[in-house]
Coordinates of C-alpha atoms in Angstrom, one line a residue:
X1 CA 229.1 67.5 -95.2
X2 CA 228.7 67.3 -99.0
X3 CA 225.1 65.9 -98.5
X4 CA 223.9 69.0 -96.5
X5 CA 225.7 71.2 -99.0
X6 CA 224.1 69.3 -101.9
X7 CA 220.6 69.9 -100.4
X8 CA 221.2 73.6 -100.0
X9 CA 222.9 73.9 -103.4
X10 CA 219.9 72.1 -105.1
X11 CA 217.6 74.7 -103.6
X12 CA 219.8 77.5 -105.0
X13 CA 220.2 75.8 -108.3
X14 CA 223.9 76.8 -108.9
X15 CA 225.2 74.5 -111.6
X16 CA 229.0 74.5 -110.7
X17 CA 228.3 73.9 -107.0
X18 CA 226.0 71.0 -107.8
X19 CA 228.6 69.4 -109.9
X20 CA 231.2 69.7 -107.1
X21 CA 228.8 68.2 -104.5
X22 CA 228.1 65.3 -106.9
X23 CA 231.8 64.7 -107.3
X24 CA 232.2 64.6 -103.5
X25 CA 229.3 62.2 -103.1
X26 CA 230.8 59.9 -105.7
X27 CA 234.1 59.9 -103.8
X28 CA 232.3 59.1 -100.6
X29 CA 230.5 56.2 -102.3
X30 CA 233.9 54.9 -103.7
X31 CA 235.4 55.1 -100.2
X32 CA 232.5 53.3 -98.3
X33 CA 229.5 52.6 -100.4
X34 CA 227.2 51.1 -97.8
X35 CA 227.8 53.8 -95.2
X36 CA 227.5 56.7 -97.7
X37 CA 224.3 55.1 -99.2
X38 CA 222.7 54.9 -95.8
X39 CA 223.4 58.6 -95.2
X40 CA 221.9 59.4 -98.7
X41 CA 218.8 57.5 -97.7
X42 CA 218.5 59.1 -94.2
X43 CA 218.9 62.6 -95.4
X44 CA 216.3 62.2 -98.2
X45 CA 218.8 63.0 -101.0
X46 CA 217.2 60.5 -103.4
X47 CA 214.0 62.6 -103.5
X48 CA 216.1 65.6 -104.8
X49 CA 217.6 63.7 -107.7
X50 CA 214.8 63.3 -110.3
X51 CA 215.1 67.0 -111.5
X52 CA 218.8 66.4 -112.1
X53 CA 218.1 63.5 -114.5
X54 CA 216.7 66.0 -117.1
X55 CA 218.3 65.0 -120.5
X56 CA 219.3 68.7 -120.9
X57 CA 221.2 68.7 -117.6
X58 CA 225.0 68.3 -117.7
X59 CA 224.7 66.6 -114.3
X60 CA 222.6 63.7 -115.7
X61 CA 225.5 61.2 -116.2
X62 CA 226.9 61.9 -112.7
X63 CA 223.5 61.5 -111.1
X64 CA 222.9 58.3 -113.0
X65 CA 226.3 57.1 -111.8
X66 CA 225.4 57.9 -108.2
X67 CA 222.2 56.0 -108.5
X68 CA 224.1 53.0 -110.0
X69 CA 226.4 53.1 -107.0
X70 CA 223.8 53.3 -104.3
X71 CA 221.7 50.6 -106.0
X72 CA 224.5 48.2 -105.5
X73 CA 223.1 47.9 -102.0
X74 CA 220.0 45.7 -101.7
X75 CA 218.5 48.1 -99.1
X76 CA 218.6 51.0 -101.5
X77 CA 216.7 49.5 -104.5
X78 CA 213.3 49.9 -103.0
X79 CA 213.9 53.5 -101.9
X80 CA 215.2 54.3 -105.5
X81 CA 211.9 53.2 -106.9
X82 CA 209.9 55.0 -104.2
X83 CA 211.8 58.2 -104.9
X84 CA 210.5 58.1 -108.5
X85 CA 214.0 57.7 -110.1
X86 CA 213.0 55.0 -112.6
X87 CA 210.8 57.0 -115.1
X88 CA 213.4 59.8 -115.6
X89 CA 216.2 57.3 -115.9
X90 CA 214.2 55.5 -118.6
X91 CA 213.7 58.8 -120.4
X92 CA 217.5 59.3 -120.4
X93 CA 217.7 56.1 -122.5
X94 CA 216.6 58.3 -125.5
X95 CA 219.8 60.3 -125.3
X96 CA 222.5 60.0 -127.8
X97 CA 225.4 60.7 -125.4
X98 CA 227.3 57.4 -124.7
X99 CA 228.3 58.3 -121.1
X100 CA 224.7 59.1 -120.2
X101 CA 223.5 55.8 -121.7
X102 CA 226.2 53.8 -120.0
X103 CA 225.5 55.2 -116.5
X104 CA 221.7 55.0 -117.0
X105 CA 222.1 51.3 -118.1
X106 CA 224.1 50.6 -115.0
X107 CA 221.6 52.4 -112.7
X108 CA 218.6 50.6 -114.1
X109 CA 220.4 47.2 -114.1
X110 CA 221.4 47.6 -110.4
X111 CA 217.9 48.7 -109.4
X112 CA 216.5 45.6 -111.1
X113 CA 218.9 43.2 -109.5
X114 CA 216.9 40.7 -107.4
X115 CA 214.3 43.4 -106.9
X116 CA 210.6 42.9 -107.8
X117 CA 209.8 46.6 -107.2
X118 CA 212.7 47.6 -109.5
X119 CA 211.8 45.3 -112.3
X120 CA 208.1 46.3 -112.1
X121 CA 209.0 50.0 -112.2
X122 CA 211.3 49.5 -115.3
X123 CA 208.6 47.4 -116.9
X124 CA 205.9 50.0 -116.4
X125 CA 208.2 52.8 -117.7
X126 CA 209.0 50.7 -120.9
X127 CA 212.7 50.6 -120.2
X128 CA 213.4 47.1 -121.5
X129 CA 212.0 47.8 -124.9
X130 CA 214.3 50.9 -125.4
X131 CA 217.4 48.9 -124.3
X132 CA 216.5 46.0 -126.6
X133 CA 216.3 48.5 -129.5
X134 CA 219.7 50.0 -128.6
X135 CA 221.2 46.5 -128.6
X136 CA 219.8 45.9 -132.1
X137 CA 220.8 49.2 -133.6
X138 CA 224.3 49.3 -132.1
X139 CA 225.1 45.6 -132.7
X140 CA 227.3 46.2 -135.7
X141 CA 229.6 48.8 -134.0
X142 CA 232.7 47.1 -132.7
X143 CA 234.6 50.0 -131.1
X144 CA 235.6 49.5 -127.4
X145 CA 233.3 52.2 -126.0
X146 CA 230.3 50.7 -127.8
X147 CA 231.3 47.2 -126.6
X148 CA 231.2 48.4 -123.0
X149 CA 227.8 49.9 -123.5
X150 CA 226.4 46.8 -125.1
X151 CA 227.8 44.7 -122.2
X152 CA 226.0 47.0 -119.7
X153 CA 222.8 46.8 -121.6
X154 CA 222.9 43.0 -121.8
X155 CA 223.5 42.9 -118.1
X156 CA 220.6 45.3 -117.5
X157 CA 218.2 43.0 -119.4
X158 CA 219.6 40.0 -117.6
X159 CA 219.0 41.5 -114.2
X160 CA 215.5 42.7 -115.4
X161 CA 214.4 39.2 -116.4
X162 CA 216.4 36.8 -114.2
X163 CA 214.1 34.0 -112.8
X164 CA 211.0 35.8 -114.0
X165 CA 209.2 33.8 -116.7
X166 CA 206.8 36.6 -117.8
X167 CA 209.6 39.2 -118.2
X168 CA 211.7 36.6 -120.1
X169 CA 208.8 35.9 -122.4
X170 CA 208.4 39.7 -122.9
X171 CA 212.1 40.0 -124.0
X172 CA 211.6 37.0 -126.3
X173 CA 208.6 38.6 -127.9
X174 CA 210.7 41.8 -128.4
X175 CA 213.1 39.7 -130.5
X176 CA 216.0 39.9 -128.1
X177 CA 217.2 36.3 -129.0
X178 CA 218.4 36.9 -132.6
X179 CA 220.0 40.2 -131.4
X180 CA 222.0 38.4 -128.7
X181 CA 223.1 35.7 -131.2
X182 CA 224.2 38.4 -133.6
X183 CA 226.2 40.1 -130.8
X184 CA 227.9 36.8 -130.0
X185 CA 229.0 36.5 -133.7
X186 CA 230.1 40.0 -134.3
X187 CA 231.8 40.7 -130.9
X188 CA 233.5 37.3 -130.3
X189 CA 236.8 39.0 -129.5
X190 CA 235.1 41.0 -126.6
X191 CA 235.4 38.6 -123.6
X192 CA 233.1 40.7 -121.3
X193 CA 230.3 41.0 -123.9
X194 CA 230.6 37.4 -124.9
X195 CA 230.3 36.3 -121.3
X196 CA 227.3 38.5 -120.7
X197 CA 225.6 37.2 -123.9
X198 CA 226.1 33.6 -122.6
X199 CA 224.6 34.5 -119.2
X200 CA 221.6 36.1 -121.0
X201 CA 221.3 33.0 -123.2
X202 CA 221.2 30.8 -120.1
X203 CA 218.6 33.1 -118.7
X204 CA 216.3 32.8 -121.7
X205 CA 217.0 29.3 -123.0
X206 CA 214.8 27.5 -120.4
X207 CA 211.7 29.0 -121.9
X208 CA 210.1 26.8 -124.7
X209 CA 209.2 29.9 -126.8
X210 CA 212.8 31.0 -126.8
X211 CA 214.0 27.6 -128.2
X212 CA 212.0 28.2 -131.4
X213 CA 213.7 31.6 -131.8
X214 CA 217.1 30.2 -131.1
X215 CA 216.5 27.4 -133.7
X216 CA 215.8 30.1 -136.3
X217 CA 219.3 31.6 -135.8
X218 CA 222.8 30.2 -136.2
X219 CA 223.3 29.9 -132.5
X220 CA 224.6 26.3 -132.7
X221 CA 227.4 27.3 -135.0
X222 CA 228.3 30.3 -132.9
X223 CA 228.3 28.3 -129.6
X224 CA 230.4 25.5 -131.1
X225 CA 232.9 28.0 -132.6
X226 CA 233.2 29.7 -129.2
X227 CA 233.6 26.4 -127.4
X228 CA 236.5 25.4 -129.6
X229 CA 238.3 28.6 -128.7
X230 CA 238.0 28.1 -124.9
X231 CA 240.9 26.9 -122.8
X232 CA 239.5 27.7 -119.3
X233 CA 237.3 25.3 -117.5
X234 CA 234.9 28.1 -116.2
X235 CA 234.3 29.4 -119.8
X236 CA 233.6 25.9 -121.1
X237 CA 231.2 25.3 -118.2
X238 CA 229.4 28.5 -119.0
X239 CA 228.9 27.4 -122.6
X240 CA 227.8 24.0 -121.4
X241 CA 225.1 25.6 -119.2
X242 CA 223.6 27.3 -122.3
X243 CA 224.0 24.2 -124.5
X244 CA 222.1 21.8 -122.1
X245 CA 218.7 23.7 -122.2
X246 CA 219.0 24.5 -125.9
X247 CA 219.8 20.9 -126.8
X248 CA 216.4 19.8 -125.4
X249 CA 215.0 21.1 -128.7
X250 CA 215.1 18.5 -131.4
X251 CA 215.8 21.0 -134.2
X252 CA 218.7 22.5 -132.2
X253 CA 220.0 19.0 -131.4
X254 CA 220.5 18.4 -135.1
X255 CA 222.0 21.8 -135.7
X256 CA 224.5 21.2 -132.9
X257 CA 225.5 17.8 -134.4
X258 CA 225.9 19.4 -137.8
X259 CA 228.0 22.2 -136.3
X260 CA 230.5 19.7 -134.9
X261 CA 229.6 19.7 -131.2
X262 CA 229.9 15.9 -130.9
X263 CA 233.6 16.0 -131.9
X264 CA 234.2 18.7 -129.2
X265 CA 232.5 16.6 -126.6
X266 CA 234.5 13.5 -127.5
X267 CA 237.7 15.6 -127.2
X268 CA 236.6 16.8 -123.7
X269 CA 236.0 13.1 -122.7
X270 CA 239.4 12.1 -124.0
X271 CA 241.1 14.9 -122.1
X272 CA 239.3 14.4 -118.8
X273 CA 238.6 10.6 -118.5
X274 CA 241.7 9.9 -116.5
X275 CA 241.8 13.3 -114.7
X276 CA 241.4 13.4 -110.9
X277 CA 240.8 17.1 -110.5
X278 CA 237.3 18.2 -109.6
X279 CA 237.0 20.2 -112.8
X280 CA 238.0 17.2 -114.9
X281 CA 235.3 15.1 -113.2
X282 CA 232.7 17.9 -113.7
X283 CA 233.6 18.4 -117.4
X284 CA 233.5 14.6 -118.1
X285 CA 230.1 14.4 -116.6
X286 CA 228.7 17.4 -118.5
X287 CA 230.2 16.4 -121.8
X288 CA 229.0 12.8 -121.6
X289 CA 225.5 13.9 -120.4
X290 CA 225.2 16.3 -123.2
X291 CA 226.2 13.6 -125.7
X292 CA 223.4 11.4 -124.4
X293 CA 221.0 14.3 -124.6
X294 CA 221.9 14.9 -128.3
X295 CA 220.9 11.2 -129.0
X296 CA 217.4 11.8 -127.7
X297 CA 216.5 13.5 -131.0
X298 CA 215.5 11.0 -133.7
X299 CA 217.2 12.8 -136.5
X300 CA 220.4 13.6 -134.6
X301 CA 220.6 10.1 -133.2
X302 CA 220.2 8.5 -136.7
X303 CA 222.7 10.9 -138.2
X304 CA 225.3 9.7 -135.6
X305 CA 224.3 6.0 -135.9
X306 CA 225.2 6.1 -139.6
X307 CA 223.9 2.5 -140.2
X308 CA 225.9 1.3 -137.2
X309 CA 229.2 2.3 -138.9
X310 CA 229.4 5.8 -137.6
X311 CA 232.7 6.7 -135.8
X312 CA 230.8 8.5 -133.1
X313 CA 228.6 5.5 -132.5
X314 CA 231.6 3.2 -132.2
X315 CA 233.3 5.7 -129.8
X316 CA 230.3 5.8 -127.6
X317 CA 230.0 2.0 -127.5
X318 CA 233.6 1.9 -126.3
X319 CA 232.4 3.7 -123.2
X320 CA 230.4 0.7 -121.9
X321 CA 233.4 -1.4 -120.9
X322 CA 235.2 1.7 -119.5
X323 CA 236.6 1.7 -116.0
X324 CA 234.9 5.0 -115.4
X325 CA 231.4 4.9 -113.9
X326 CA 230.3 8.1 -115.6
X327 CA 231.3 6.8 -119.0
X328 CA 229.7 3.4 -118.3
X329 CA 226.5 5.2 -117.5
X330 CA 226.7 7.5 -120.5
X331 CA 227.6 4.6 -122.8
X332 CA 224.6 2.5 -121.6
X333 CA 222.2 5.4 -121.9
X334 CA 223.6 6.1 -125.4
X335 CA 222.9 2.5 -126.4
X336 CA 219.3 2.8 -125.0
X337 CA 218.9 6.0 -127.1
X338 CA 220.3 4.4 -130.3
X339 CA 218.0 1.5 -129.6
X340 CA 214.9 3.4 -130.6
X341 CA 214.0 1.7 -133.8
X342 CA 214.0 -2.0 -134.9
X343 CA 216.8 -1.6 -137.5
X344 CA 219.2 -0.1 -135.0
X345 CA 218.3 -2.7 -132.3
X346 CA 218.8 -5.7 -134.7
X347 CA 222.1 -4.3 -135.9
X348 CA 223.4 -3.8 -132.3
X349 CA 222.3 -7.2 -131.1
X350 CA 224.0 -8.8 -134.1
X351 CA 227.3 -6.9 -133.5
X352 CA 227.8 -7.9 -129.9
X353 CA 226.6 -5.0 -127.8
X354 CA 224.5 -7.3 -125.6
X355 CA 227.6 -9.1 -124.3
X356 CA 229.2 -5.8 -123.4
X357 CA 226.0 -4.7 -121.4
X358 CA 225.9 -8.1 -119.6
X359 CA 229.5 -7.8 -118.6
X360 CA 228.8 -4.3 -117.3
X361 CA 225.8 -5.5 -115.3
X362 CA 227.9 -8.4 -113.8
X363 CA 230.4 -5.8 -112.6
X364 CA 227.6 -4.0 -110.8
X365 CA 225.7 -6.9 -109.1
X366 CA 227.2 -6.6 -105.7
X367 CA 227.2 -3.1 -104.2
X368 CA 226.8 -1.8 -107.7
X369 CA 226.2 1.7 -109.0
X370 CA 222.4 2.0 -109.2
X371 CA 222.4 4.5 -112.1
X372 CA 224.6 2.2 -114.2
X373 CA 222.3 -0.8 -113.4
X374 CA 219.3 1.3 -114.4
X375 CA 220.9 2.5 -117.7
X376 CA 222.1 -1.0 -118.7
X377 CA 218.7 -2.5 -118.0
X378 CA 217.1 0.3 -120.0
X379 CA 219.3 -0.5 -123.0
X380 CA 218.6 -4.3 -122.8
X381 CA 214.9 -3.6 -122.6
X382 CA 214.9 -1.5 -125.7
X383 CA 217.1 -4.0 -127.6
X384 CA 214.6 -6.7 -126.7
X385 CA 211.6 -5.0 -128.4
X386 CA 212.1 -6.4 -132.0
X387 CA 210.8 -10.0 -132.2
X388 CA 213.9 -11.4 -133.9
X389 CA 216.1 -10.2 -131.0
X390 CA 214.2 -11.9 -128.2
X391 CA 215.4 -15.5 -128.8
X392 CA 218.9 -14.3 -129.5
X393 CA 219.1 -12.4 -126.3
X394 CA 217.6 -15.2 -124.3
X395 CA 220.2 -17.5 -125.8
X396 CA 222.9 -15.1 -124.7
X397 CA 221.7 -15.5 -121.1
X398 CA 220.2 -12.0 -120.6
X399 CA 217.3 -13.3 -118.4
X400 CA 219.8 -15.1 -116.1
X401 CA 221.9 -11.9 -115.6
X402 CA 218.8 -9.7 -115.1
X403 CA 217.4 -12.1 -112.4
X404 CA 220.6 -11.4 -110.4
X405 CA 219.1 -8.0 -109.6
X406 CA 215.9 -9.4 -108.1
X407 CA 217.1 -8.6 -104.5
X408 CA 217.5 -4.9 -105.4
X409 CA 215.6 -2.5 -103.2
X410 CA 215.9 0.4 -105.7
X411 CA 212.6 1.1 -107.4
X412 CA 214.2 2.5 -110.7
X413 CA 216.2 -0.8 -111.0
X414 CA 213.1 -2.9 -110.1
X415 CA 211.1 -1.1 -112.8
X416 CA 213.6 -1.6 -115.6
X417 CA 214.3 -5.2 -114.5
X418 CA 210.6 -6.0 -114.8
X419 CA 210.3 -4.2 -118.2
X420 CA 213.3 -6.1 -119.6
X421 CA 211.9 -9.5 -118.6
X422 CA 208.5 -8.6 -120.0
X423 CA 209.9 -7.6 -123.3
X424 CA 212.1 -10.8 -123.5
X425 CA 209.3 -13.3 -122.9
X426 CA 206.8 -11.7 -125.3
X427 CA 205.8 -14.5 -127.7
X428 CA 208.6 -16.7 -126.2
X429 CA 206.7 -19.8 -124.8
X430 CA 209.7 -21.7 -123.3
X431 CA 211.2 -18.6 -121.7
X432 CA 207.8 -17.6 -120.2
X433 CA 207.4 -21.1 -118.8
X434 CA 210.9 -21.2 -117.4
X435 CA 210.5 -17.9 -115.6
X436 CA 206.9 -18.5 -114.7
X437 CA 207.8 -21.6 -112.8
X438 CA 210.6 -19.9 -110.9
X439 CA 209.0 -19.5 -107.4
X440 CA 211.6 -16.9 -106.3
X441 CA 210.7 -14.6 -109.2
X442 CA 207.0 -15.1 -108.7
X443 CA 207.2 -14.4 -105.0
X444 CA 209.1 -11.2 -105.7
X445 CA 206.6 -10.2 -108.3
X446 CA 203.7 -10.7 -105.9
X447 CA 205.6 -8.6 -103.3
X448 CA 206.1 -5.8 -105.8
X449 CA 202.4 -6.0 -106.9
X450 CA 201.7 -4.5 -103.5
X451 CA 204.3 -1.7 -103.8
X452 CA 201.7 1.1 -103.6
X453 CA 204.3 3.8 -103.0
X454 CA 205.9 3.0 -106.4
X455 CA 203.1 2.9 -109.0
X456 CA 205.5 2.1 -111.9
X457 CA 206.9 -1.0 -110.1
X458 CA 203.5 -2.1 -109.1
X459 CA 202.1 -1.8 -112.6
X460 CA 205.1 -3.6 -114.3
X461 CA 204.9 -6.4 -111.7
X462 CA 201.3 -7.0 -112.5
X463 CA 202.0 -6.9 -116.3
X464 CA 204.9 -9.4 -116.0
X465 CA 202.8 -11.8 -113.8
X466 CA 200.1 -11.7 -116.5
X467 CA 202.6 -12.0 -119.3
X468 CA 204.1 -15.2 -117.8
X469 CA 200.7 -16.9 -117.9
X470 CA 199.6 -15.5 -121.3
X471 CA 202.8 -16.4 -123.2
X472 CA 203.4 -19.8 -121.6
X473 CA 199.8 -20.9 -121.4
X474 CA 201.2 -23.5 -119.0
X475 CA 199.3 -25.1 -116.1
X476 CA 202.6 -25.2 -114.1
X477 CA 203.0 -21.4 -114.5
X478 CA 199.3 -20.9 -113.5
X479 CA 199.8 -23.2 -110.4
X480 CA 203.0 -21.3 -109.4
X481 CA 201.3 -17.9 -109.7
X482 CA 198.2 -19.1 -107.8
X483 CA 200.3 -20.7 -105.0
X484 CA 202.4 -17.6 -104.9
X485 CA 199.3 -15.5 -104.1
X486 CA 199.2 -13.7 -107.4
X487 CA 195.5 -14.1 -108.2
X488 CA 194.2 -11.1 -106.2
X489 CA 196.6 -8.8 -107.9
X490 CA 195.6 -10.0 -111.4
X491 CA 191.9 -9.5 -110.5
X492 CA 192.7 -6.0 -109.3
X493 CA 194.7 -5.4 -112.5
X494 CA 191.5 -6.1 -114.4
X495 CA 190.0 -2.9 -112.9
X496 CA 193.0 -0.7 -113.9
X497 CA 192.4 2.7 -115.5
X498 CA 194.6 1.5 -118.4
X499 CA 192.7 -0.6 -121.0
X500 CA 195.9 -2.4 -122.0
X501 CA 196.4 -3.6 -118.4
X502 CA 192.7 -4.6 -118.0
X503 CA 192.9 -6.7 -121.2
X504 CA 196.2 -8.3 -120.3
X505 CA 194.7 -9.4 -116.9
X506 CA 191.6 -10.9 -118.5
X507 CA 193.5 -12.8 -121.2
X508 CA 195.8 -14.2 -118.5
X509 CA 192.7 -15.7 -116.6
X510 CA 191.6 -17.8 -119.5
X511 CA 194.4 -20.4 -119.3
X512 CA 193.6 -20.6 -115.5
X513 CA 190.3 -22.2 -116.3
X514 CA 191.4 -24.4 -119.1
X515 CA 194.4 -26.0 -117.5
X516 CA 192.8 -28.2 -114.8
X517 CA 193.1 -25.6 -112.1
X518 CA 189.4 -25.6 -111.2
X519 CA 190.2 -26.9 -107.7
X520 CA 192.1 -23.6 -107.1
X521 CA 189.0 -21.5 -107.7
X522 CA 188.9 -20.4 -104.0
X523 CA 191.5 -17.7 -104.8
X524 CA 189.2 -16.3 -107.5
X525 CA 186.2 -16.4 -105.2
X526 CA 188.2 -14.5 -102.5
X527 CA 189.4 -12.0 -105.1
X528 CA 185.8 -11.3 -106.3
X529 CA 186.6 -12.1 -109.9
X530 CA 182.9 -12.6 -110.8
X531 CA 181.9 -9.2 -109.3
X532 CA 184.7 -7.5 -111.3
X533 CA 183.5 -9.2 -114.5
X534 CA 180.0 -8.0 -113.8
X535 CA 181.3 -4.4 -113.3
X536 CA 183.3 -4.5 -116.5
X537 CA 180.3 -5.7 -118.5
X538 CA 177.9 -3.2 -116.8
X539 CA 180.0 -0.1 -117.4
X540 CA 179.3 1.9 -120.5
X541 CA 182.9 3.2 -120.6
X542 CA 184.4 -0.3 -120.9
X543 CA 186.3 -0.7 -124.2
X544 CA 184.9 -3.3 -126.7
X545 CA 187.9 -5.7 -126.2
X546 CA 187.3 -5.6 -122.4
X547 CA 183.6 -6.5 -122.8
X548 CA 184.6 -9.3 -125.3
X549 CA 187.3 -10.9 -123.1
X550 CA 185.1 -10.5 -120.0
X551 CA 182.4 -12.7 -121.7
X552 CA 185.0 -15.2 -122.9
X553 CA 186.0 -15.5 -119.3
X554 CA 182.4 -15.8 -118.0
X555 CA 182.1 -18.8 -120.3
X556 CA 185.4 -20.2 -119.1
X557 CA 184.5 -20.1 -115.4
X558 CA 181.2 -21.9 -115.9
X559 CA 183.0 -25.3 -115.2
X560 CA 183.6 -24.2 -111.6
X561 CA 180.5 -24.7 -109.5
X562 CA 181.1 -22.0 -106.9
X563 CA 181.9 -19.4 -109.6
X564 CA 179.0 -20.6 -111.7
X565 CA 176.7 -20.0 -108.8
X566 CA 178.0 -16.4 -108.4
X567 CA 177.4 -15.8 -112.1
X568 CA 173.7 -16.9 -111.7
X569 CA 173.2 -14.9 -108.5
X570 CA 174.4 -11.7 -110.2
X571 CA 172.0 -12.0 -113.1
X572 CA 174.6 -12.0 -115.9
X573 CA 172.1 -13.3 -118.4
X574 CA 170.2 -10.0 -118.5
X575 CA 173.4 -8.1 -118.8
X576 CA 174.8 -10.2 -121.6
X577 CA 171.4 -10.1 -123.5
X578 CA 171.6 -6.3 -123.6
X579 CA 175.1 -6.6 -125.2
X580 CA 173.7 -8.5 -128.2
X581 CA 172.7 -5.0 -129.6
X582 CA 176.2 -3.6 -129.0
X583 CA 177.5 -1.5 -131.9
X584 CA 180.7 -3.6 -132.1
X585 CA 180.0 -6.7 -134.1
X586 CA 182.6 -8.9 -132.2
X587 CA 181.0 -7.9 -128.9
X588 CA 177.5 -8.5 -130.1
X589 CA 178.4 -11.9 -131.6
X590 CA 180.2 -13.0 -128.4
X591 CA 177.2 -11.8 -126.4
X592 CA 174.9 -14.2 -128.3
X593 CA 177.3 -17.1 -127.7
X594 CA 177.6 -16.3 -124.0
X595 CA 173.9 -15.9 -123.7
X596 CA 173.4 -19.4 -125.1
X597 CA 176.0 -20.8 -122.7
X598 CA 174.4 -19.2 -119.7
X599 CA 170.9 -20.4 -120.8
X600 CA 172.0 -24.0 -121.3
X601 CA 173.8 -24.0 -117.9
X602 CA 171.2 -22.1 -115.9

């Protein structure tokens, strides 16, 4: 009844009657929002509301309240935009009256919620800019009514920009980030506003441009201070959700470390490690994952390492032998992150971390946790990079433990296993020979060289196969690789798009022709080695070291009659002669030597 009366009353323009009808409508919406909203839409009431949103009208706050209520329904947001309600609502944002601003903020926020049309209309009317200015100018006022208004305005901006990169970028350009950080600091006692600020942070923190702005504020201090106060799991999780994207920025990582976040995280780990509740498991994972993320920054990692004497470093190392899989994983990943420079790696190997990692891997050989296997192998690979660590780690039996994972069918584990072995045998002649004459390993490498669906595994298998020959320079290793069917993969590796892999393949071939393996040249013929060398020398884009090693190899294969014949048939002499004028002196010199060799043996 009140809707029909409202339409008539609006036509008459009697103020008191309009107010009464609006009150009735608000009661109807409070009783059954969806049903009343549907009637409002059917009877065309929305089209009558724009004149009532005049800033001079006493009805304005009630009308804005009605719009806020009907826009709670998804089916009403589009019609609100079509009825032209957004531009007059945005104009109401210029009012000084707190109730008008509150209801207008609610109305615009609800119209924007999950609605492209709503956001677009608010954007075109310039509503976000006005709200951002209100937040800035009112941020210092801590009275309850203002706190409520700030909460509504924060919510409105959140609904406006949620999951929309361009609108989020617009808010960042307006300077919303420092304002939100200021609100968090000033209104820390206001739970509703604090929560809304956190949700808004989470909304904006994913964007790279926002991280620079966050880094220029004291957000790290504020978030850590807020985290320390929290008792409830949900509130802690909410702060974690903001910290994770922010901690991807290296400057903020260091700020968080300096603000004391690490101590908070260690405390969470201590409180939840033996917990069986779902929320304990979730918090343990989040806290330990965040700890690992903080260690990805060079400065934050080094600050926590403290020359290997840091209490945080020691605590994290104690996670590796833990009974808890999540802590084992985080501990191994932390070691991998600490092992990002030679000094740290050398210290860790000398202080016994390798043994802890090997014991951890031994626990996960049979039916093991793949993520723990991957993390522990990552740590070992990084630790094996400094030359002085290689022989020590080999003596500790690292290669033997790593080989236990050869049967793994998990590509991430395969990839790290290969990388660890390749790092270990670099410059280690005896180890390279021992592994290179292991037919089980070589057969598995050849199998993985064909793993086209896993480019990383395929590439690492080729590189390890090549490294076994290069570092051992052993005819027994060459024979094992040839018998295992590895030649065609090494020839294919010489055509890789990566210069380093091309070069490793070429250097690996040289011992094949200087270790009495000429009788095995059939494999090289079948793999079209000579044609590949011709292509590498012909291509203008081939790097100087590729041309140089290709010519060294041409000289090396001249002792094999079938390969020698292929070299003659492909007119290598002309090709090499042209390279005598190459701008690289090493290449031009080798071209002269190769030309002489070809001329003598032609």
